[in-house]
PDB file of N, CA, C and O in Angstrom:
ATOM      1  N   UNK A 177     100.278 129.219  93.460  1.00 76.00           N
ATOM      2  CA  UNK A 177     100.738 128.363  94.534  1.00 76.00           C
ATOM      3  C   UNK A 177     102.241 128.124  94.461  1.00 76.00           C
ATOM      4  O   UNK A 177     103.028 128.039  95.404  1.00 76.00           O
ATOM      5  N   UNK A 178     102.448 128.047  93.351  1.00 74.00           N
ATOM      6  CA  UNK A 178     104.061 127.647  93.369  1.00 74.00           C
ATOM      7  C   UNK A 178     104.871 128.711  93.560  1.00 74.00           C
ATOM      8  O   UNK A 178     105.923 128.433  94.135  1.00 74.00           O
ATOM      9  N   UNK A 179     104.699 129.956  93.229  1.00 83.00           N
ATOM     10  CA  UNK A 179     105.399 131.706  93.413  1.00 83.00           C
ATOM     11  C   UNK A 179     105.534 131.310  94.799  1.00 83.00           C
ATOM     12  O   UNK A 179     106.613 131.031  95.322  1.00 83.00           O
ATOM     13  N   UNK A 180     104.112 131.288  95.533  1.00 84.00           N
ATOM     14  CA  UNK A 180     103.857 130.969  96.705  1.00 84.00           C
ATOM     15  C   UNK A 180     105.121 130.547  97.465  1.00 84.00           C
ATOM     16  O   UNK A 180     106.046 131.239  97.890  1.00 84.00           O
ATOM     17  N   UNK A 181     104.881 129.040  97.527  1.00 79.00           N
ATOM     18  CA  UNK A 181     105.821 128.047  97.649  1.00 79.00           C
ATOM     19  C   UNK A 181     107.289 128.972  97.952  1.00 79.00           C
ATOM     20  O   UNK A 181     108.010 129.324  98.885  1.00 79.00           O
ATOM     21  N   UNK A 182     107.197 129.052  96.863  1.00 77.00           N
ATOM     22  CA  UNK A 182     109.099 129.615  96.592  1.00 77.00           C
ATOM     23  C   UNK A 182     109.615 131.131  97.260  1.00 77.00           C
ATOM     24  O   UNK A 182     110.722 131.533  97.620  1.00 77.00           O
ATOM     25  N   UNK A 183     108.556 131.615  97.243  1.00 84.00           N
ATOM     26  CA  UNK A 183     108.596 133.051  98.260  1.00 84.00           C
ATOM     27  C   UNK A 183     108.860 133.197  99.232  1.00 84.00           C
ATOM     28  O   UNK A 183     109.548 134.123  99.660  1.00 84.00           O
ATOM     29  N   UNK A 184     108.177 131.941 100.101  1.00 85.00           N
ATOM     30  CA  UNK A 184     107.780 132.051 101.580  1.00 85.00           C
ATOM     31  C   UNK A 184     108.319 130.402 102.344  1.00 85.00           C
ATOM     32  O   UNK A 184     108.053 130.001 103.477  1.00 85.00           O
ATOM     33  N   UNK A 185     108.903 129.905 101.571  1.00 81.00           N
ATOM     34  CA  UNK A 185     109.170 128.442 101.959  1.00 81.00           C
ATOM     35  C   UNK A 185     110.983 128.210 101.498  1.00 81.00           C
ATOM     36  O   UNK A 185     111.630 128.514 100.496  1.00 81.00           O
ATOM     37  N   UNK A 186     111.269 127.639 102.583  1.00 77.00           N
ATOM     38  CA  UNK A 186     112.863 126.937 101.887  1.00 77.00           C
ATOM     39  C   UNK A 186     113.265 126.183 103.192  1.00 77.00           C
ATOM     40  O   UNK A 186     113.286 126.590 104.354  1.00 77.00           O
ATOM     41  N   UNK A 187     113.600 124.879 102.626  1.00 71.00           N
ATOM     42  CA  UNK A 187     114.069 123.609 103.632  1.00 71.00           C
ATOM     43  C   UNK A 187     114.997 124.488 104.028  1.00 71.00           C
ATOM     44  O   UNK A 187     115.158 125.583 103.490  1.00 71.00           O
ATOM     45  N   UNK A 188     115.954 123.865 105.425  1.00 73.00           N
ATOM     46  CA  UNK A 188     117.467 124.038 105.896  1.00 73.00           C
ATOM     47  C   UNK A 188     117.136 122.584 106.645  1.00 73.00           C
ATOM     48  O   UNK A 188     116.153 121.850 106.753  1.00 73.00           O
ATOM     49  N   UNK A 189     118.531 122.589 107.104  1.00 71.00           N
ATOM     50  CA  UNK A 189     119.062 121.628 108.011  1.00 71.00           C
ATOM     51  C   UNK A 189     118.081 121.427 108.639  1.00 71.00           C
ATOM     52  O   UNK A 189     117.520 120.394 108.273  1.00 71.00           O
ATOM     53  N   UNK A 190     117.512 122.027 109.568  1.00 80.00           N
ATOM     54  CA  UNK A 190     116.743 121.915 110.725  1.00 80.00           C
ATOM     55  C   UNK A 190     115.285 121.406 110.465  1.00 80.00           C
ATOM     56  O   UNK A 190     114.583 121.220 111.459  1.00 80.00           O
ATOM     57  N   UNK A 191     114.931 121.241 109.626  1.00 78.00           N
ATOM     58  CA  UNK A 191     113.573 121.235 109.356  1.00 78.00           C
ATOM     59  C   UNK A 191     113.086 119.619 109.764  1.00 78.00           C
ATOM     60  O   UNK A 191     111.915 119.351 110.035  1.00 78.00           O
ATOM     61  N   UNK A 192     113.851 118.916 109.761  1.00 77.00           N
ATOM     62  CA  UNK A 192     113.718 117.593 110.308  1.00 77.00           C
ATOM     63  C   UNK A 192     114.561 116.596 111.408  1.00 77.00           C
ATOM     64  O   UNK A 192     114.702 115.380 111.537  1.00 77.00           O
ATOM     65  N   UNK A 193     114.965 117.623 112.012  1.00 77.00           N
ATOM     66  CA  UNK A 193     115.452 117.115 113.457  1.00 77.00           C
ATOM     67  C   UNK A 193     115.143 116.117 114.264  1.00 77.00           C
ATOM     68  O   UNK A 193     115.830 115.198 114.712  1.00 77.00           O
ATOM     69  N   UNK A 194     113.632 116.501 114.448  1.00 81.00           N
ATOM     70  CA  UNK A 194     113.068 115.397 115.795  1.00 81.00           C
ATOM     71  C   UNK A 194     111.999 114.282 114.571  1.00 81.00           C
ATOM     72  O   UNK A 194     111.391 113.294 114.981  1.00 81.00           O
ATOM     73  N   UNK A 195     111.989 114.614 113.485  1.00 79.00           N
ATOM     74  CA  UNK A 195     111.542 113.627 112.382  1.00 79.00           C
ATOM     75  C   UNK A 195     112.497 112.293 112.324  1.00 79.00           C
ATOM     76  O   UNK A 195     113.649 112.214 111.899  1.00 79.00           O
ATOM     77  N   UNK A 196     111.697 111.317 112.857  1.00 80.00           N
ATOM     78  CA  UNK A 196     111.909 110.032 112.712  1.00 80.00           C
ATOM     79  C   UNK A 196     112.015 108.914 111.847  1.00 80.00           C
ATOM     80  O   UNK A 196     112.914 108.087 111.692  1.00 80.00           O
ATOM     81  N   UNK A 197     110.692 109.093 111.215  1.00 81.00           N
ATOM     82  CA  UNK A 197     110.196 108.441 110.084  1.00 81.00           C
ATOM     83  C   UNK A 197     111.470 108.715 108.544  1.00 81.00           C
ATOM     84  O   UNK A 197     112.010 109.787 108.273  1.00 81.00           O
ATOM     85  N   UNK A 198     111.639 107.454 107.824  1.00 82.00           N
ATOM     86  CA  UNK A 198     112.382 107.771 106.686  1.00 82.00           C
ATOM     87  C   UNK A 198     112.276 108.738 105.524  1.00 82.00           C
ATOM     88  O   UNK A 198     111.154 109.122 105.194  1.00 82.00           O
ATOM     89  N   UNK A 199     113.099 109.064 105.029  1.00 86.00           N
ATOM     90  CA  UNK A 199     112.734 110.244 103.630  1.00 86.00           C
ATOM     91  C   UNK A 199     113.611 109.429 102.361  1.00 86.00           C
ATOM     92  O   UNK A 199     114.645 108.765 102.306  1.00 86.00           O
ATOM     93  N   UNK A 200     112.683 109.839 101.504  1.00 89.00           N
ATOM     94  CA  UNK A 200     113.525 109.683 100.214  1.00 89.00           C
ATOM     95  C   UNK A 200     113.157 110.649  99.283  1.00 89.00           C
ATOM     96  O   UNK A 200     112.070 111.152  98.999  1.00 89.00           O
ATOM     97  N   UNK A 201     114.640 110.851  98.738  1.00 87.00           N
ATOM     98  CA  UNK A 201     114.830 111.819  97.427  1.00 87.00           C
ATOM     99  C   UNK A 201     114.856 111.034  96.466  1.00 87.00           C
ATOM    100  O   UNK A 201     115.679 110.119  96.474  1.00 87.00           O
ATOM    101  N   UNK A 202     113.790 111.227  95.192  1.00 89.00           N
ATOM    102  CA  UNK A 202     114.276 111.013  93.800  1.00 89.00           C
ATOM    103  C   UNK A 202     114.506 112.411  92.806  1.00 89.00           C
ATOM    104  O   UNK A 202     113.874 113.465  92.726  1.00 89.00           O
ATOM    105  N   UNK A 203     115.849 111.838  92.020  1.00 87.00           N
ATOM    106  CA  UNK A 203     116.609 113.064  91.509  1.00 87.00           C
ATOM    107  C   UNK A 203     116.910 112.413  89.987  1.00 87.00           C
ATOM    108  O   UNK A 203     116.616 111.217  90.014  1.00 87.00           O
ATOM    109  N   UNK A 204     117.238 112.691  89.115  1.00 88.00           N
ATOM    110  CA  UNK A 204     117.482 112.436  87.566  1.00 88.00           C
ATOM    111  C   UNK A 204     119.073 112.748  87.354  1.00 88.00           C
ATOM    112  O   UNK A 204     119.648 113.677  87.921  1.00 88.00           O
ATOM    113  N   UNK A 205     119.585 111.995  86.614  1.00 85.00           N
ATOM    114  CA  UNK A 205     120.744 112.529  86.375  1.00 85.00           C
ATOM    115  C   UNK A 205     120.791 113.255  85.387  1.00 85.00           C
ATOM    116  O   UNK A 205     121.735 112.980  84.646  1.00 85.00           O
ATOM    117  N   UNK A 206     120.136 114.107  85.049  1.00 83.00           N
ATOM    118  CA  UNK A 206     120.431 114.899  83.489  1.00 83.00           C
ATOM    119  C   UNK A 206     119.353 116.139  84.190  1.00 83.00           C
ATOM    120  O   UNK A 206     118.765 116.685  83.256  1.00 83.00           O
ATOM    121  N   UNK A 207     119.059 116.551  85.131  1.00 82.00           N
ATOM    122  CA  UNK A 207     118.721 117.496  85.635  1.00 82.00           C
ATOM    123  C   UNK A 207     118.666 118.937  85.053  1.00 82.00           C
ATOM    124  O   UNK A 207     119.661 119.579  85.391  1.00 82.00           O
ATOM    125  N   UNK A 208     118.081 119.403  84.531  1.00 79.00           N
ATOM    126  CA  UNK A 208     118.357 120.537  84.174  1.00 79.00           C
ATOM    127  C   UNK A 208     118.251 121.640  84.712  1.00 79.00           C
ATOM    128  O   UNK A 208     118.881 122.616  84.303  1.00 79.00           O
ATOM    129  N   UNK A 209     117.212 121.692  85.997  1.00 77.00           N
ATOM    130  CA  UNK A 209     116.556 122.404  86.919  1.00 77.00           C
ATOM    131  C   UNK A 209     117.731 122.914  87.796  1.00 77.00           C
ATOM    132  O   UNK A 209     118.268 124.021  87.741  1.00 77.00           O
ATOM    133  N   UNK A 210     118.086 121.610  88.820  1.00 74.00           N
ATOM    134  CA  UNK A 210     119.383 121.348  90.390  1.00 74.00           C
ATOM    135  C   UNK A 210     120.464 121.057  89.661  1.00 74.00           C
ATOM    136  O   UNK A 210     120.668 119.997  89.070  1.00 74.00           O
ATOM    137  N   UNK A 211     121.196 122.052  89.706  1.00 70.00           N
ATOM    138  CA  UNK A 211     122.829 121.628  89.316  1.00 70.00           C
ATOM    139  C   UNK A 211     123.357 120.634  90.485  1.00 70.00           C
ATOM    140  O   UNK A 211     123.048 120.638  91.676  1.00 70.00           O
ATOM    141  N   UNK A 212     124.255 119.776  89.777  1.00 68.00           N
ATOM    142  CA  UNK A 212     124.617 118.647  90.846  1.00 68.00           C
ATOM    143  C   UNK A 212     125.046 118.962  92.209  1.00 68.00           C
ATOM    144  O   UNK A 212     125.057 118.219  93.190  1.00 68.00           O
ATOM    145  N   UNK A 213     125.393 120.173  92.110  1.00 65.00           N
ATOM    146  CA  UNK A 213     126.140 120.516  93.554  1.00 65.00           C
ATOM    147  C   UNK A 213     124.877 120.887  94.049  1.00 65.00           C
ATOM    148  O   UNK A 213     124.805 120.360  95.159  1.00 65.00           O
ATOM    149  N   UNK A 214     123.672 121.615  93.783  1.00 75.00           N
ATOM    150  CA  UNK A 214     122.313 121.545  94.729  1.00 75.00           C
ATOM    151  C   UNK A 214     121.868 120.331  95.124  1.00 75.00           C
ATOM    152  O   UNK A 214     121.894 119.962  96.298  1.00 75.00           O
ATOM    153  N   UNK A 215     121.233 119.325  93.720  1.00 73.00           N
ATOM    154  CA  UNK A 215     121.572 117.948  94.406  1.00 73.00           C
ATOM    155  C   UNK A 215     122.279 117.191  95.791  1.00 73.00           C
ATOM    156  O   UNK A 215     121.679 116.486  96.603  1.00 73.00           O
ATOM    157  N   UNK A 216     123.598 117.524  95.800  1.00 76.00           N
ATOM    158  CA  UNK A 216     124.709 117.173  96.608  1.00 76.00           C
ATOM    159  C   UNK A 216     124.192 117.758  97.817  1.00 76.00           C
ATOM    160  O   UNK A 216     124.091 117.098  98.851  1.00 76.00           O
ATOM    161  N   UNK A 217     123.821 119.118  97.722  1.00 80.00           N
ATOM    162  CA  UNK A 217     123.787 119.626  98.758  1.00 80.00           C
ATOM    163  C   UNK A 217     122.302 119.124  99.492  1.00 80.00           C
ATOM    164  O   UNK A 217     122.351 118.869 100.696  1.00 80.00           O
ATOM    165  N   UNK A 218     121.313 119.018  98.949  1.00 77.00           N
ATOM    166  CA  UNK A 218     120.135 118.377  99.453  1.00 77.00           C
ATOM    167  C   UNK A 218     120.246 116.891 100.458  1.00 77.00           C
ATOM    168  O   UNK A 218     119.897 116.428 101.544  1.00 77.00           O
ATOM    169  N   UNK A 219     121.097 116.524  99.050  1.00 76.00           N
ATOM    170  CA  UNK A 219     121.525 114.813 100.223  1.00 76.00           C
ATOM    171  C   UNK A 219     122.391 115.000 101.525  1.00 76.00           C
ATOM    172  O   UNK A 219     122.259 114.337 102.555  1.00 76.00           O
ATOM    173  N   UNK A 220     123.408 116.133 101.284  1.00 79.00           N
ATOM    174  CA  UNK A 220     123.819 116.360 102.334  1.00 79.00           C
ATOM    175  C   UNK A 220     122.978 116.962 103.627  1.00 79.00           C
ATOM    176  O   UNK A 220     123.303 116.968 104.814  1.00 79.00           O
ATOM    177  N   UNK A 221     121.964 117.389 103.079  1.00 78.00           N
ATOM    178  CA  UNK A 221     121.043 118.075 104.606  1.00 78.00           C
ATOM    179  C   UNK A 221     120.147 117.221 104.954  1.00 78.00           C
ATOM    180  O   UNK A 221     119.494 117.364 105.988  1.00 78.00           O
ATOM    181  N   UNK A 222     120.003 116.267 104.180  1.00 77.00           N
ATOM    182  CA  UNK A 222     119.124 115.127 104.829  1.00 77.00           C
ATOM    183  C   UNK A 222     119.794 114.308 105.008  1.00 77.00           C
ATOM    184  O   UNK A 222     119.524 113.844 103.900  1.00 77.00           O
ATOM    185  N   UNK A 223     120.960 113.134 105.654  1.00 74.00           N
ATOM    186  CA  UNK A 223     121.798 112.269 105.348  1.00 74.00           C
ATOM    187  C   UNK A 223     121.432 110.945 105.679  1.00 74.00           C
ATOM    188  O   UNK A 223     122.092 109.963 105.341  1.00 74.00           O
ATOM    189  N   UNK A 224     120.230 110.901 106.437  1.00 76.00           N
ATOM    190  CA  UNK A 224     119.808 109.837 106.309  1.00 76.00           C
ATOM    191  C   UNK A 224     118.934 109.041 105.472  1.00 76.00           C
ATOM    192  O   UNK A 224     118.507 107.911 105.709  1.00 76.00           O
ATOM    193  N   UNK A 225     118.656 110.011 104.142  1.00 83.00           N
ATOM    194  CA  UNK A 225     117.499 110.011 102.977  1.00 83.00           C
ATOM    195  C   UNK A 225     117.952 108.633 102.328  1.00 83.00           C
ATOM    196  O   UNK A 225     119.064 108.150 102.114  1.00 83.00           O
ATOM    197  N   UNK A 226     117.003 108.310 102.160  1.00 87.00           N
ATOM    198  CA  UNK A 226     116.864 107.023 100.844  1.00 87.00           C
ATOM    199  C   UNK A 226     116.758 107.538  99.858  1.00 87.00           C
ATOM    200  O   UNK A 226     115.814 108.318  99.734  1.00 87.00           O
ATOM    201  N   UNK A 227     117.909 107.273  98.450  1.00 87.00           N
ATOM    202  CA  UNK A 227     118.021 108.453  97.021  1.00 87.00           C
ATOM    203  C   UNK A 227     117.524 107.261  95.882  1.00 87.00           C
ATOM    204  O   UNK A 227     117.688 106.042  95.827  1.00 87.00           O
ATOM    205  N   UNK A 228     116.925 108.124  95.125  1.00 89.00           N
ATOM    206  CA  UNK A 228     116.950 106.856  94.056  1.00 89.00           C
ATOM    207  C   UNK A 228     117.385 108.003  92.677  1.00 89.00           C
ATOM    208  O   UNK A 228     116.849 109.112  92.659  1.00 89.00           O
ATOM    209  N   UNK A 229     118.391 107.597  91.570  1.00 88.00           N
ATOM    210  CA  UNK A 229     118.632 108.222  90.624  1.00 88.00           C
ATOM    211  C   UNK A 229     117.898 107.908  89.488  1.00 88.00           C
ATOM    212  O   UNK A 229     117.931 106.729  89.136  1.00 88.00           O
ATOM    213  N   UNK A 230     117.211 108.730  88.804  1.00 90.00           N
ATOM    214  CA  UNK A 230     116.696 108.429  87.402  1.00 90.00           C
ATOM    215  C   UNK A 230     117.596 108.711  86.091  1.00 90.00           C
ATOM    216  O   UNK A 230     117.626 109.802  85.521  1.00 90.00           O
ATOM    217  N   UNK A 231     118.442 107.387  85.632  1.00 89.00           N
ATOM    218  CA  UNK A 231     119.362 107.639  85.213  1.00 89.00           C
ATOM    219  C   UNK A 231     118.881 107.858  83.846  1.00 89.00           C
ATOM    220  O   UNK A 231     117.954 107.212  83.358  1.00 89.00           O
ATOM    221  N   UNK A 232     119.589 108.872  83.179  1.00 88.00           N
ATOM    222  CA  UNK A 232     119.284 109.258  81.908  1.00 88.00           C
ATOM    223  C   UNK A 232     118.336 110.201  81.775  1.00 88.00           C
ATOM    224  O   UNK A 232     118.264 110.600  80.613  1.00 88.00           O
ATOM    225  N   UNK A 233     117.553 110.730  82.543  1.00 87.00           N
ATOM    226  CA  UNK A 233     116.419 111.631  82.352  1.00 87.00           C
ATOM    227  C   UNK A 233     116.093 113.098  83.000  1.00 87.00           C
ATOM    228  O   UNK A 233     116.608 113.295  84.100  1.00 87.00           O
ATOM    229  N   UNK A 234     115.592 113.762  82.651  1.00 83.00           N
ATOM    230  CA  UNK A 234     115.504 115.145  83.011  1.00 83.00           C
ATOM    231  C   UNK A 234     114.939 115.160  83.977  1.00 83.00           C
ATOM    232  O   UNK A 234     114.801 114.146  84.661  1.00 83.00           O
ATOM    233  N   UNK A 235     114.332 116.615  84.378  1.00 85.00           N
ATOM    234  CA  UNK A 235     113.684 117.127  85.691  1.00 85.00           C
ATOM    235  C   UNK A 235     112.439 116.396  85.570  1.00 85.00           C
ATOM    236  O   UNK A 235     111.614 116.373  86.483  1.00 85.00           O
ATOM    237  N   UNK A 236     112.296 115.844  84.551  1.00 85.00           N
ATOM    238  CA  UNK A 236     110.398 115.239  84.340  1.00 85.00           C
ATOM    239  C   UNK A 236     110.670 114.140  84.998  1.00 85.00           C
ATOM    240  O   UNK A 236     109.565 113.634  85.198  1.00 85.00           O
ATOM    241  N   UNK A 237     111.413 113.515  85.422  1.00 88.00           N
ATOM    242  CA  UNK A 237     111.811 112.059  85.378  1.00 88.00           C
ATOM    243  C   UNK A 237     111.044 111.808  85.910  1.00 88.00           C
ATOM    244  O   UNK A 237     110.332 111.118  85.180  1.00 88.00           O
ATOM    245  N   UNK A 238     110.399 111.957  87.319  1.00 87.00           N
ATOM    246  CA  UNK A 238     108.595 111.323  87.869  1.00 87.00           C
ATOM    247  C   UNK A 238     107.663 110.742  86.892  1.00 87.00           C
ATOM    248  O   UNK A 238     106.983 109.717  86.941  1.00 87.00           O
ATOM    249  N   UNK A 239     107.830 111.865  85.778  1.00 87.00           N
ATOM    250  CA  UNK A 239     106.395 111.562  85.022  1.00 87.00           C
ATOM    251  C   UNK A 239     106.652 110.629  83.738  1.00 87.00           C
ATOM    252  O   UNK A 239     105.910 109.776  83.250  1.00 87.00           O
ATOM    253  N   UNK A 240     108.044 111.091  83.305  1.00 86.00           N
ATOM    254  CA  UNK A 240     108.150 110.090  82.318  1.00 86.00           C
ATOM    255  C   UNK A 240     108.657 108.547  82.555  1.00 86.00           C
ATOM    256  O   UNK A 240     108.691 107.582  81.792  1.00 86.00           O
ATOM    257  N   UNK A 241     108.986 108.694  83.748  1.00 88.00           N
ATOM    258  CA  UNK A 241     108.998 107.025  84.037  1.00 88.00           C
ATOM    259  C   UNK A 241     108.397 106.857  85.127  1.00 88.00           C
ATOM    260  O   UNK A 241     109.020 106.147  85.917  1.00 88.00           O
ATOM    261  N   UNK A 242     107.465 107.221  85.462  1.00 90.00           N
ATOM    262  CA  UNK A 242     106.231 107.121  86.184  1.00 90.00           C
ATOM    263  C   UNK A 242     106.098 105.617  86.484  1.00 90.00           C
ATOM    264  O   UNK A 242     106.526 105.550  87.636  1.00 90.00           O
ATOM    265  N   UNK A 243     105.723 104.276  86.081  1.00 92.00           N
ATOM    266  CA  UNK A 243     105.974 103.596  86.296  1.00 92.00           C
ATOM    267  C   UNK A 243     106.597 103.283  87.289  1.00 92.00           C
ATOM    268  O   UNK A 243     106.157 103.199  88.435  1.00 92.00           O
ATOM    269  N   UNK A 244     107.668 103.089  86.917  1.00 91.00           N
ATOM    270  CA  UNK A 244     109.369 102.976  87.392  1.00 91.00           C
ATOM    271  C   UNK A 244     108.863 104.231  88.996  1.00 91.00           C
ATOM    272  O   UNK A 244     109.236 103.806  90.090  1.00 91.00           O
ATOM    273  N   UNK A 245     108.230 105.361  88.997  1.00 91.00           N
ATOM    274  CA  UNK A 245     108.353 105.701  90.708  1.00 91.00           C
ATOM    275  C   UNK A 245     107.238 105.357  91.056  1.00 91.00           C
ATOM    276  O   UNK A 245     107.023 105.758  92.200  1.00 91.00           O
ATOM    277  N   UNK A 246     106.236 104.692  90.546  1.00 92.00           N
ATOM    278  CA  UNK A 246     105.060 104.553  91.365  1.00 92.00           C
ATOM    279  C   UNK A 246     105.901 103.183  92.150  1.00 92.00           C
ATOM    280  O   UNK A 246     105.994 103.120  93.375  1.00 92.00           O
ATOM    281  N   UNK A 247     106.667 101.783  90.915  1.00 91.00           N
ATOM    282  CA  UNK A 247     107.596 100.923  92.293  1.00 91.00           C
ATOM    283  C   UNK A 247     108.607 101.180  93.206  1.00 91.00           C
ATOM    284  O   UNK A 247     108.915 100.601  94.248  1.00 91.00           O
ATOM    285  N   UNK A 248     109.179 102.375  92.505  1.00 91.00           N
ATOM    286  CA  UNK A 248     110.402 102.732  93.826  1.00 91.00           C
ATOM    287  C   UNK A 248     109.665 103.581  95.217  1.00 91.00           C
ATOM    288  O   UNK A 248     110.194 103.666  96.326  1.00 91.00           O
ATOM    289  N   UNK A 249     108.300 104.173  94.821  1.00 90.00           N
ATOM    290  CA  UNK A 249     107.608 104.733  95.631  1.00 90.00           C
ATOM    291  C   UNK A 249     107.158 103.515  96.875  1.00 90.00           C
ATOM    292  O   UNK A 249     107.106 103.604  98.101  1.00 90.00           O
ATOM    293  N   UNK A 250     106.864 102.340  95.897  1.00 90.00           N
ATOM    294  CA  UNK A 250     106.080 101.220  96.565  1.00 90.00           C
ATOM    295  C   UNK A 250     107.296 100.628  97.794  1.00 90.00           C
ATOM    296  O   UNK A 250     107.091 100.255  98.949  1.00 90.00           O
ATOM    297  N   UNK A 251     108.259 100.698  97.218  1.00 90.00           N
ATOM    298  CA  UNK A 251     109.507  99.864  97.648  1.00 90.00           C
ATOM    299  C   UNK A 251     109.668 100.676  98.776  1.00 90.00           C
ATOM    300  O   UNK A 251     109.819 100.097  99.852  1.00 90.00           O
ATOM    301  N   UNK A 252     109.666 102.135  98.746  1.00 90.00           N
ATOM    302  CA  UNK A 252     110.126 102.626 100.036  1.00 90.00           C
ATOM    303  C   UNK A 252     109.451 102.988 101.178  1.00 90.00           C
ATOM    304  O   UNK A 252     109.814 103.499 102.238  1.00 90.00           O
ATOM    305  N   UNK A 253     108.032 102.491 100.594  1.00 89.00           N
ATOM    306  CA  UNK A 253     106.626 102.258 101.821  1.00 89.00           C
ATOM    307  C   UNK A 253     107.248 100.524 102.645  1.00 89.00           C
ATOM    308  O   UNK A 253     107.512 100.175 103.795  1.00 89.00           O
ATOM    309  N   UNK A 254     107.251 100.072 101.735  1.00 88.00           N
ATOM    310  CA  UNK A 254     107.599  98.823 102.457  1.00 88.00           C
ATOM    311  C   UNK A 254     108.749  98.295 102.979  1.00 88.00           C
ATOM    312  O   UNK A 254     108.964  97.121 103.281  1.00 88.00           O
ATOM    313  N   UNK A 255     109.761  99.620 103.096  1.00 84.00           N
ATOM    314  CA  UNK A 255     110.858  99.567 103.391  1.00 84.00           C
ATOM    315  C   UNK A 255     112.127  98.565 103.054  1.00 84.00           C
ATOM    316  O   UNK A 255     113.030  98.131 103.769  1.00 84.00           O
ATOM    317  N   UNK A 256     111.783  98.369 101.542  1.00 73.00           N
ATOM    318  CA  UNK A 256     113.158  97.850 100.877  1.00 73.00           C
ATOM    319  C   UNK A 256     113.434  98.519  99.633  1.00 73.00           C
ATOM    320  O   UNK A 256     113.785  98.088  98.534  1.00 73.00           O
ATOM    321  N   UNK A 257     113.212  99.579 100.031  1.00 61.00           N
ATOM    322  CA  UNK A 257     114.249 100.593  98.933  1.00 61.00           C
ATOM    323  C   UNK A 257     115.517 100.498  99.619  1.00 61.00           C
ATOM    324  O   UNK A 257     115.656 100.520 100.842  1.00 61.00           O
ATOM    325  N   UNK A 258     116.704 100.359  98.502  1.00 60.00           N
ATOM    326  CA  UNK A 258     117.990 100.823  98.470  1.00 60.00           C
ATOM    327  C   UNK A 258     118.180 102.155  99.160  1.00 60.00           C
ATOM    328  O   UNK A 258     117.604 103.178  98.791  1.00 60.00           O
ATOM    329  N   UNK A 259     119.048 102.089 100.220  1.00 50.00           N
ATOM    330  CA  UNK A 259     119.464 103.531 100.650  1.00 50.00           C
ATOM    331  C   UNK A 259     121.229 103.856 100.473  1.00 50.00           C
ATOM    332  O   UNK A 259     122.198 103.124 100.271  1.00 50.00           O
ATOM    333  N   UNK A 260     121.065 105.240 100.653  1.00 48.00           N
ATOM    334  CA  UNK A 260     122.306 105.579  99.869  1.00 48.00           C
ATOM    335  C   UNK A 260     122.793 106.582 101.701  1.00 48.00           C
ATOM    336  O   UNK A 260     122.462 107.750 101.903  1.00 48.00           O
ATOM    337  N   UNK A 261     123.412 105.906 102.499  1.00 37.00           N
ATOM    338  CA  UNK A 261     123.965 106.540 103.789  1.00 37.00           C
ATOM    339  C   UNK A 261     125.405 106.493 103.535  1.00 37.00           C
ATOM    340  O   UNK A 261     126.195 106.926 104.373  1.00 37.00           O
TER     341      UNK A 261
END
């Protein structure tokens, strides 16, 4: 599934045009995966995204502070997550 994924799939600009509804990116700062300028460039194609940084932690950062995104997850259902415009 994931070959998959990556074969036959890749965001651009356009992919959320007439999408209304909010988005949020969570990203790690110690990334090892997205060099910062991919990062950069992600926020830049979505610019209206709500970002949240997982400071200090790798590409796992979901899982190892899991916690910590199940509330920033919660926060941005209920629309008081911090946004970064």
């Amino acid at each position: 599934l994931i070959r998959d994924y990556f074969n036959n799939f890749a965001f651009n600009s356009s992919d959320l045009n007439y999408w209304e509804g909010r988005q949020l990116i969570l990203e790690s700062s110690h990334d090892e995966v997205y060099a910062d300028g991919d990062r950069g460039a992600l926020i830049a194609m979505y610019p209206r995204t709500w970002t949240h940084t997982f400071e200090g932690y790798s590409h796992l950062a979901t899982i190892l502070a899991h916690q910590e995104t199940v509330e920033i997850i919660k926060d941005f259902l209920k629309g008081s997550a911090p946004a970064r415009l």
